[in-house]
Short mmCIF file of C-alpha atoms in Angstrom, two decimals:
data_model
loop_
_atom_site.label_atom_id
_atom_site.label_comp_id
_atom_site.label_asym_id
_atom_site.label_seq_id
_atom_site.Cartn_x
_atom_site.Cartn_y
_atom_site.Cartn_z
CA MET R 1310 94.20 100.96 77.51
CA PRO R 1311 96.71 101.90 74.86
CA PRO R 1312 100.45 101.56 75.54
CA SER R 1313 100.77 105.34 75.30
CA PHE R 1314 98.79 105.71 78.54
CA PRO R 1315 101.09 107.57 81.03
CA TYR R 1316 100.86 104.82 83.64
CA TYR R 1317 102.48 102.29 81.33
CA ARG R 1318 105.25 104.69 80.39
CA SER R 1319 106.03 105.50 84.03
CA THR R 1320 106.18 101.84 85.06
CA ASP R 1321 108.43 101.09 82.09
CA ILE R 1322 110.79 103.96 82.92
CA TYR R 1323 110.91 103.63 86.70
CA GLY R 1324 110.47 99.88 86.88
CA SER R 1325 113.31 99.18 84.51
CA GLN R 1326 115.61 101.65 86.27
CA ALA R 1327 114.81 100.08 89.64
CA ALA R 1328 115.50 96.63 88.22
CA GLU R 1329 118.88 97.80 86.92
CA ASP R 1330 119.80 99.37 90.28
CA ARG R 1331 118.83 96.24 92.18
CA LYS R 1332 121.60 94.61 94.18
CA GLU R 1333 122.75 91.12 93.24
CA GLU R 1334 121.85 89.59 96.63
CA MET R 1335 118.20 90.66 96.35
CA ASN R 1336 115.73 88.10 95.07
CA ASP R 1337 112.30 88.38 93.46
CA LEU R 1338 110.56 88.18 96.84
CA GLU R 1339 111.81 91.66 97.71
CA PRO R 1340 109.86 94.42 95.93
CA PHE R 1341 112.00 96.45 93.56
CA TRP R 1342 110.29 99.72 94.52
CA ILE R 1343 111.67 99.72 98.09
CA PHE R 1344 114.94 101.59 98.28
CA GLU R 1345 117.45 101.45 101.09
CA ASN R 1346 118.48 104.64 102.79
CA GLU R 1347 122.24 104.64 102.29
CA GLU R 1348 122.81 108.09 103.81
CA GLU R 1349 120.93 107.04 106.97
CA GLU R 1350 118.77 110.13 106.81
CA ASN R 1351 115.33 109.95 108.36
CA TYR R 1352 112.38 110.18 106.01
CA ALA R 1353 108.73 110.00 106.90
CA ILE R 1354 105.47 109.93 105.04
CA GLU R 1355 103.41 113.00 105.84
CA ARG R 1356 99.68 113.02 105.33
CA HIS R 1357 97.99 116.27 104.48
CA ILE R 1358 94.22 116.27 104.70
CA SER R 1359 92.50 119.34 103.44
CA CYS R 1360 89.08 119.90 104.95
CA TYR R 1361 86.94 122.96 104.70
CA PRO R 1362 86.06 124.47 108.07
CA MET R 1363 82.77 123.15 109.43
CA SER R 1364 82.59 120.43 106.76
CA ARG R 1365 81.38 116.88 107.35
CA ALA R 1366 84.77 115.56 106.27
CA SER R 1367 86.51 117.00 109.33
CA SER R 1368 84.13 115.13 111.64
CA HIS R 1369 84.97 111.85 109.87
CA LEU R 1370 88.72 112.30 110.24
CA ASP R 1371 88.92 110.75 113.74
CA GLN R 1372 86.93 107.71 112.61
CA LEU R 1373 89.19 107.36 109.59
CA LYS R 1374 92.31 107.41 111.79
CA LYS R 1375 90.82 104.74 114.09
CA SER R 1376 89.91 102.56 111.12
CA LEU R 1377 93.44 102.87 109.77
CA ALA R 1378 94.93 101.83 113.13
CA VAL R 1379 92.65 98.78 113.35
CA TYR R 1380 93.50 97.83 109.76
CA ARG R 1381 97.22 98.01 110.52
CA MET R 1382 96.80 95.82 113.60
CA ALA R 1383 94.83 93.19 111.69
CA PHE R 1384 96.85 93.19 108.47
CA GLY R 1385 98.65 89.88 108.03
CA GLN R 1386 96.84 88.17 110.89
CA ALA R 1387 94.73 85.04 110.57
CA ARG R 1388 90.95 85.56 110.66
CA GLN R 1389 91.20 89.29 110.13
CA GLU R 1390 87.48 89.98 110.22
CA ASP R 1391 87.13 88.42 113.68
CA LEU R 1392 90.06 90.43 114.98
CA VAL R 1393 88.73 93.69 113.53
CA ASP R 1394 85.29 93.03 115.02
CA PHE R 1395 86.81 92.28 118.42
CA ILE R 1396 88.97 95.42 118.39
CA GLU R 1397 86.11 97.64 117.30
CA GLU R 1398 83.77 96.25 119.96
CA ASN R 1399 86.23 96.47 122.85
CA LEU R 1400 88.26 99.57 122.08
CA SER R 1401 85.64 101.95 120.73
#
């Protein structure tokens, strides 16, 4: 992909600004795209899922939420596949 591709421009602009704003005590193990909330305001990620009424997508939404919860439980654990299989078998 050419350097003029918008993705490259956005990472150059935002990545370099984040690197400049980085505090001295932070090291390279801490991602530069995570920002601290200095005003102590509460922010949350909101998911908006648009489904047409009576569509097949709306029936899959519950399964998708369960899969996401199992993924979050298993993420970072040893032998993830075994844990996911166990959770799906016993909690479904």
